[in-house]
Short mmCIF file of C-alpha atoms and ligand atoms in Angstrom, two decimals:
data_model
loop_
_atom_site.label_atom_id
_atom_site.label_comp_id
_atom_site.label_asym_id
_atom_site.label_seq_id
_atom_site.Cartn_x
_atom_site.Cartn_y
_atom_site.Cartn_z
CA MET T 1 93.42 27.32 25.20
CA ARG T 2 97.18 26.50 26.99
CA THR T 3 97.51 30.21 25.84
CA GLY T 4 94.95 31.87 27.28
CA TRP T 5 94.31 33.75 30.70
CA LEU T 6 92.46 31.60 33.12
CA PRO T 7 91.00 32.95 36.04
CA VAL T 8 92.37 30.65 39.18
CA ALA T 9 90.90 32.17 42.28
CA ARG T 10 89.77 35.37 44.05
CA VAL T 11 92.54 37.22 46.08
CA GLU T 12 89.93 37.51 49.13
CA GLN T 13 90.39 33.67 48.69
CA LEU T 14 93.76 34.00 49.96
CA PRO T 15 93.63 36.68 52.83
CA MET T 16 96.49 35.67 54.71
CA ALA T 17 100.29 34.85 54.67
CA GLY T 18 100.47 31.12 53.77
CA SER T 19 96.39 30.79 52.48
CA TYR T 20 96.70 28.30 49.35
CA LEU T 21 94.19 26.60 46.94
CA THR T 22 95.26 23.97 44.32
CA MET T 23 93.99 23.13 41.01
CA ASP T 24 94.56 21.33 37.77
CA LEU T 25 95.37 23.56 34.90
CA PHE T 26 95.05 21.68 31.74
CA GLY T 27 97.04 18.94 33.19
CA GLN T 28 99.67 20.98 34.94
CA PRO T 29 98.64 21.10 38.89
CA ILE T 30 99.26 24.22 40.42
CA VAL T 31 98.95 26.09 43.85
CA VAL T 32 97.94 29.59 44.09
CA VAL T 33 99.31 31.01 47.55
CA ARG T 34 99.92 34.45 49.54
CA GLY T 35 103.43 34.41 50.28
CA SER T 36 104.85 35.68 53.73
CA ASP T 37 105.59 38.72 51.80
CA ASP T 38 101.92 39.19 50.84
CA GLN T 39 102.59 38.54 47.32
CA ILE T 40 100.11 36.14 45.58
CA ARG T 41 101.98 33.63 43.22
CA VAL T 42 100.77 30.89 41.24
CA MET T 43 103.59 27.67 41.05
CA SER T 44 103.78 24.59 39.70
CA SER T 45 102.90 22.35 42.57
CA ILE T 46 105.08 19.33 41.15
CA CYS T 47 108.17 18.26 43.63
CA LEU T 48 111.65 19.18 41.81
CA HIS T 49 112.93 15.39 43.16
CA ARG T 50 110.53 13.04 41.44
CA ALA T 51 107.82 14.68 40.35
CA ALA T 52 105.32 13.99 43.02
CA ASN T 53 102.32 16.37 43.42
CA ILE T 54 103.26 18.09 46.88
CA VAL T 55 99.71 19.64 47.85
CA GLU T 56 96.12 19.21 47.18
CA GLY T 57 93.14 20.69 48.39
CA SER T 58 93.34 24.43 50.45
CA GLY T 59 94.07 25.74 53.42
CA ARG T 60 97.24 27.71 55.53
CA ARG T 61 100.72 26.71 55.77
CA ASN T 62 104.05 28.10 56.04
CA VAL T 63 105.80 24.90 54.60
CA PHE T 64 105.06 22.50 51.88
CA THR T 65 106.37 19.29 52.51
CA CYS T 66 106.43 16.59 49.65
CA PRO T 67 104.56 13.43 50.60
CA TYR T 68 107.27 11.41 48.95
CA HIS T 69 110.65 12.21 50.36
CA ALA T 70 109.95 15.17 52.59
CA TRP T 71 111.60 17.78 50.60
CA SER T 72 109.90 21.03 51.62
CA TYR T 73 109.54 24.56 49.89
CA ASP T 74 108.38 27.49 51.68
CA THR T 75 105.37 29.91 50.49
CA THR T 76 107.79 31.40 47.31
CA GLY T 77 108.45 27.95 46.08
CA GLN T 78 112.07 28.16 47.40
CA LEU T 79 113.33 24.68 48.05
CA LYS T 80 114.38 24.99 52.06
CA ARG T 81 115.56 21.27 52.76
CA ALA T 82 115.79 18.12 51.03
CA PRO T 83 117.08 15.31 53.41
CA LEU T 84 119.52 12.88 53.29
CA MET T 85 120.53 14.76 49.93
CA GLU T 86 124.27 15.11 51.54
CA GLY T 87 126.65 14.36 48.37
CA ALA T 88 124.37 14.60 45.71
CA CYS T 89 126.51 16.23 42.86
CA GLU T 90 125.71 19.83 41.46
CA PHE T 91 122.92 19.88 43.99
CA ALA T 92 122.22 22.85 46.45
CA GLU T 93 118.71 23.48 48.00
CA ARG T 94 119.31 27.31 47.52
CA ASP T 95 119.16 27.05 43.94
CA GLU T 96 116.01 24.84 43.75
CA ARG T 97 112.30 27.08 42.99
CA LEU T 98 109.21 25.47 42.08
CA PRO T 99 108.38 26.80 38.71
CA GLN T 100 106.64 30.09 38.80
CA ILE T 101 103.24 30.37 36.14
CA ARG T 102 102.54 33.46 34.75
CA SER T 103 99.92 35.60 36.80
CA GLU T 104 97.94 38.91 36.68
CA ILE T 105 95.21 40.30 39.55
CA TRP T 106 92.81 42.09 37.28
CA GLN T 107 89.51 43.57 39.33
CA GLY T 108 90.10 40.91 42.16
CA PHE T 109 90.36 37.61 40.10
CA ILE T 110 93.75 36.61 40.17
CA LEU T 111 94.49 34.70 36.49
CA ALA T 112 97.02 32.47 35.09
CA ASN T 113 98.74 31.70 32.07
CA LEU T 114 100.55 28.72 30.99
CA ASP T 115 102.30 31.01 28.13
CA ASP T 116 105.37 32.69 29.40
CA GLU T 117 105.00 34.70 26.28
CA ALA T 118 101.62 35.69 26.53
CA ALA T 119 100.55 39.51 26.21
CA PRO T 120 99.42 40.95 29.52
CA PHE T 121 95.75 40.05 30.03
CA ALA T 122 94.75 43.58 31.73
CA PRO T 123 94.65 46.01 28.04
CA GLN T 124 93.39 43.40 26.30
CA VAL T 125 89.83 43.39 27.90
CA LYS T 126 90.11 47.06 28.58
CA GLY T 127 86.90 47.63 26.61
CA LEU T 128 85.18 45.22 28.88
CA SER T 129 86.48 46.95 32.17
CA ASP T 130 85.36 50.49 31.15
CA TYR T 131 82.19 48.98 30.77
CA PHE T 132 81.64 46.94 34.12
CA ASP T 133 83.66 49.74 36.13
CA ALA T 134 80.75 51.03 37.91
CA PHE T 135 80.07 47.60 39.28
CA GLN T 136 83.43 47.71 41.01
CA LEU T 137 84.24 44.29 41.02
CA GLU T 138 87.70 44.77 42.66
CA ASP T 139 85.49 45.65 45.80
CA MET T 140 83.24 42.39 45.76
CA VAL T 141 83.86 39.29 47.86
CA LEU T 142 83.08 35.71 47.18
CA VAL T 143 80.21 34.53 49.12
CA ASP T 144 78.91 31.15 48.05
CA THR T 145 79.87 28.10 45.25
CA LEU T 146 77.92 25.92 43.50
CA GLU T 147 79.70 23.09 41.45
CA PHE T 148 78.67 21.02 39.05
CA ASP T 149 80.21 17.85 37.13
CA SER T 150 79.16 18.67 33.17
CA PRO T 151 79.41 16.22 30.65
CA TRP T 152 80.00 18.43 27.33
CA ASN T 153 82.88 20.26 25.46
CA TRP T 154 83.22 23.58 27.54
CA LYS T 155 82.62 25.53 24.33
CA VAL T 156 78.75 24.23 24.64
CA LEU T 157 78.36 25.95 27.87
CA VAL T 158 79.77 28.95 26.76
CA GLU T 159 77.67 29.15 23.90
CA ASN T 160 75.02 28.93 25.61
CA PHE T 161 75.90 31.41 28.50
CA MET T 162 76.48 34.20 25.79
CA GLU T 163 73.16 34.01 23.99
CA ALA T 164 69.91 35.10 25.64
CA TYR T 165 67.92 33.60 22.35
CA HIS T 166 67.22 30.56 24.23
CA HIS T 167 65.39 32.33 27.08
CA ILE T 168 62.12 31.92 25.19
CA ALA T 169 62.00 27.92 25.41
CA SER T 170 64.68 26.62 27.95
CA HIS T 171 63.81 29.42 30.24
CA SER T 172 60.45 30.24 29.21
CA LYS T 173 58.88 30.75 33.00
CA THR T 174 62.38 31.81 34.30
CA PHE T 175 64.35 34.65 32.38
CA GLU T 176 62.24 35.00 29.71
CA PRO T 177 59.26 37.12 31.39
CA VAL T 178 62.11 39.38 33.22
CA PHE T 179 64.81 39.45 30.34
CA HIS T 180 62.93 39.16 27.07
CA ALA T 181 65.05 37.22 24.34
CA ALA T 182 64.12 39.94 22.01
CA ASP T 183 65.75 42.67 23.61
CA SER T 184 69.24 41.52 24.03
CA ARG T 185 72.02 42.69 22.33
CA VAL T 186 75.55 42.49 21.67
CA LEU T 187 78.12 44.77 22.12
CA ASP T 188 80.46 45.95 19.40
CA SER T 189 83.86 44.57 20.90
CA ASP T 190 87.25 45.58 20.16
CA GLY T 191 89.31 42.78 22.21
CA PRO T 192 88.94 38.91 23.00
CA TRP T 193 85.58 39.40 24.75
CA SER T 194 81.99 39.51 24.56
CA ILE T 195 79.53 41.13 26.54
CA LEU T 196 75.77 40.48 25.98
CA HIS T 197 73.41 43.01 27.70
CA MET T 198 69.82 42.02 28.72
CA PRO T 199 67.26 44.58 29.56
CA ALA T 200 64.78 44.06 31.92
CA ALA T 201 61.50 43.85 30.98
CA ASP T 202 60.19 45.90 34.09
CA GLN T 203 61.71 49.28 34.42
CA GLU T 204 61.28 48.67 37.97
CA HIS T 205 63.01 45.47 38.23
CA THR T 206 65.11 44.62 41.26
CA ASP T 207 66.76 42.13 43.04
CA PRO T 208 64.63 39.47 43.86
CA GLY T 209 66.19 38.15 46.93
CA GLY T 210 66.42 41.99 48.43
CA LEU T 211 70.38 42.35 47.80
CA PRO T 212 71.51 46.07 47.64
CA ASN T 213 72.37 47.30 44.80
CA VAL T 214 76.34 48.60 44.04
CA PRO T 215 76.02 52.14 44.76
CA GLY T 216 76.30 55.01 42.22
CA LEU T 217 75.03 52.93 39.42
CA GLU T 218 72.94 54.25 36.53
CA PRO T 219 69.15 52.90 36.49
CA TRP T 220 69.71 50.53 33.71
CA GLN T 221 72.67 49.02 35.39
CA GLU T 222 70.45 48.15 38.50
CA ARG T 223 68.14 46.60 36.58
CA ASP T 224 69.28 44.99 33.60
CA LEU T 225 71.68 41.53 33.38
CA PHE T 226 74.75 41.40 31.81
CA ALA T 227 76.80 38.30 30.75
CA SER T 228 80.45 38.50 29.46
CA VAL T 229 83.41 35.80 28.16
CA MET T 230 86.89 36.90 28.02
CA TYR T 231 88.24 34.09 25.69
CA PRO T 232 88.30 31.42 26.10
CA HIS T 233 85.97 30.94 28.64
CA PHE T 234 86.13 33.68 31.85
CA LEU T 235 82.59 33.62 31.98
CA LEU T 236 80.67 36.76 34.33
CA ALA T 237 77.20 37.42 34.66
CA VAL T 238 76.94 40.80 36.13
CA GLN T 239 73.53 42.40 37.62
CA GLY T 240 73.36 45.65 40.04
CA SER T 241 73.72 43.73 43.14
CA SER T 242 75.60 40.50 42.44
CA VAL T 243 77.92 38.75 39.89
CA ALA T 244 78.25 34.96 39.27
CA TRP T 245 81.88 33.89 37.94
CA TYR T 246 81.11 30.61 36.30
CA GLN T 247 84.52 29.34 36.50
CA VAL T 248 85.08 26.78 33.73
CA LEU T 249 87.63 23.87 34.41
CA PRO T 250 88.05 21.72 31.28
CA ASP T 251 89.59 18.30 31.70
CA ALA T 252 88.53 16.26 28.77
CA VAL T 253 87.28 17.04 25.33
CA ASP T 254 83.82 15.70 26.67
CA HIS T 255 83.92 16.95 30.12
CA LEU T 256 84.35 19.73 32.78
CA THR T 257 83.81 20.99 36.41
CA LEU T 258 81.78 24.19 36.53
CA LYS T 259 82.24 26.22 39.79
CA ILE T 260 79.37 28.74 40.15
CA HIS T 261 80.93 31.39 42.54
CA LEU T 262 78.52 34.13 43.52
CA LEU T 263 80.26 37.51 44.75
CA VAL T 264 78.54 40.51 46.33
CA PRO T 265 80.18 43.78 47.25
CA ALA T 266 81.95 43.35 50.89
CA THR T 267 79.19 45.67 52.27
CA THR T 268 76.35 43.71 51.27
CA THR T 269 77.61 40.57 53.53
CA GLN T 270 76.87 43.39 56.73
CA ILE T 271 73.16 43.74 55.94
CA ASP T 272 70.46 42.34 57.92
CA GLY T 273 69.04 39.14 56.23
CA PHE T 274 71.94 38.82 54.26
CA GLU T 275 71.94 35.18 54.91
CA GLU T 276 68.36 34.92 53.56
CA ALA T 277 68.95 36.88 50.65
CA ARG T 278 72.15 34.93 49.25
CA ASN T 279 70.20 31.89 49.61
CA ALA T 280 67.58 32.96 47.69
CA LEU T 281 70.16 33.93 44.79
CA ARG T 282 71.90 30.47 44.91
CA GLU T 283 68.36 29.08 44.64
CA LEU T 284 67.60 31.33 41.51
CA VAL T 285 71.01 30.56 40.04
CA SER T 286 70.72 26.68 40.65
CA VAL T 287 66.84 26.38 39.02
CA VAL T 288 68.18 28.57 36.11
CA HIS T 289 71.36 26.17 35.73
CA HIS T 290 69.62 23.25 35.87
CA GLU T 291 67.52 24.55 32.76
CA ASP T 292 70.68 25.20 31.25
CA ILE T 293 71.74 21.68 31.96
CA SER T 294 68.93 20.33 30.00
CA ALA T 295 69.71 22.60 27.07
CA ASN T 296 73.44 21.67 26.91
CA ASP T 297 72.50 17.86 27.25
CA LEU T 298 70.67 18.14 24.29
CA VAL T 299 73.29 20.00 22.02
CA TRP T 300 76.07 17.93 23.02
CA ARG T 301 74.25 14.80 22.13
CA GLY T 302 73.65 16.18 18.66
CA LEU T 303 76.85 17.46 18.14
CA ASN T 304 78.24 14.34 18.06
CA ALA T 305 75.52 12.81 15.69
CA GLY T 306 77.17 11.91 12.56
CA ALA T 307 74.34 13.80 10.28
CA THR T 308 74.59 17.14 12.23
CA LYS T 309 75.91 20.12 10.25
CA GLN T 310 76.42 23.61 11.30
CA GLY T 311 73.31 25.40 11.60
CA ARG T 312 72.50 29.49 10.96
CA LEU T 313 72.64 31.81 13.84
CA SER T 314 70.13 34.18 14.68
CA PRO T 315 71.53 37.93 15.39
CA LEU T 316 70.41 37.69 18.82
CA GLU T 317 73.59 35.27 19.12
CA GLU T 318 76.17 37.50 17.77
CA ALA T 319 78.67 37.10 21.00
CA ILE T 320 79.03 33.18 19.27
CA TRP T 321 79.84 34.61 16.12
CA GLN T 322 82.42 37.23 17.96
CA GLN T 323 84.18 34.43 19.54
CA ASN T 324 84.39 32.17 16.29
CA GLN T 325 86.05 34.94 14.65
CA TRP T 326 88.81 35.02 17.54
CA TRP T 327 89.29 31.27 17.04
CA LEU T 328 89.45 31.39 13.17
CA ASP T 329 92.23 33.90 13.70
CA LYS T 330 93.81 31.93 16.42
CA MET T 331 93.54 29.00 14.20
CA THR T 332 94.74 30.45 10.77
CA GLY T 333 97.05 32.82 12.47
CA GLY T 334 94.93 35.77 10.54
S1 FES N 1 109.17 13.61 45.09
FE1 FES N 1 108.93 14.98 46.22
S2 FES N 1 110.66 14.53 47.68
FE2 FES N 1 110.87 12.96 46.34
FE1 FE2 N 2 70.66 29.95 30.00
#
């Protein structure tokens, strides 16, 4: 996982020079910041003096000053001032810069990778990018976030996200009438990603909240639902009018924080009734996710039971199999 590409933010979350946000990437505190040169960087936020974390939260500033001894850094991570350090040998502010972490921007998402040697992200997911091209993800903006404290291993959530088989039971009154489990299918994949296509049962299906579709979509793209994972756990639920980005932030083997970010085309935010439509989407996502919480609670408890063995997967769960093949390759080097 420490060698995987992980989405840390959207570019529109950092609109101006000095805009920043912070997070913990597998024990590495990071700051994602738009510099005064307009470049977005991902950096360690650990002070170069005696390792205090220099910044938390989010906001906008031109200087990051360590709360411990007031060393200050600019928005590129360059150390600008270290008070009372005159006489320290082999030390010059100009030689000191916060460690830069590998990052890449893909379709408006800022991704980070703790492995300097990792292969670039975009070429690995080209097949997925081509499939979702018409949805113009790069032109979307983040308009709402739901946050959940989730007491399971992150893989429980990913596997649940990537199959529609459970619509028949977990979502029998919400998703199943609209997206029949039996109609779902998993695309062939040529890289570290999976796509689950859930055709709408009703050929006239439209967004229940009234959000407009991305212009130029084919009818099936407007009415169907798509779940995708870029391994290990970059999750997107794509529909004609909006995208839900499930940002998975594991912090222990049995715990993660989940942020569900809702994205819509920038033009959608200008329509009459946008607030109501967005709130309707938020409510639907919340209801469905609470159904998934119940399922994930059941599974995580079961996986920790001594007599539990691996069960057979349904063909409808092929995306789980796809990702497990990738894990297997990673673990065996095959
Ligand atoms: S630890 Fe940051 S200035 Fe001392
Ligand atoms: Fe679900």
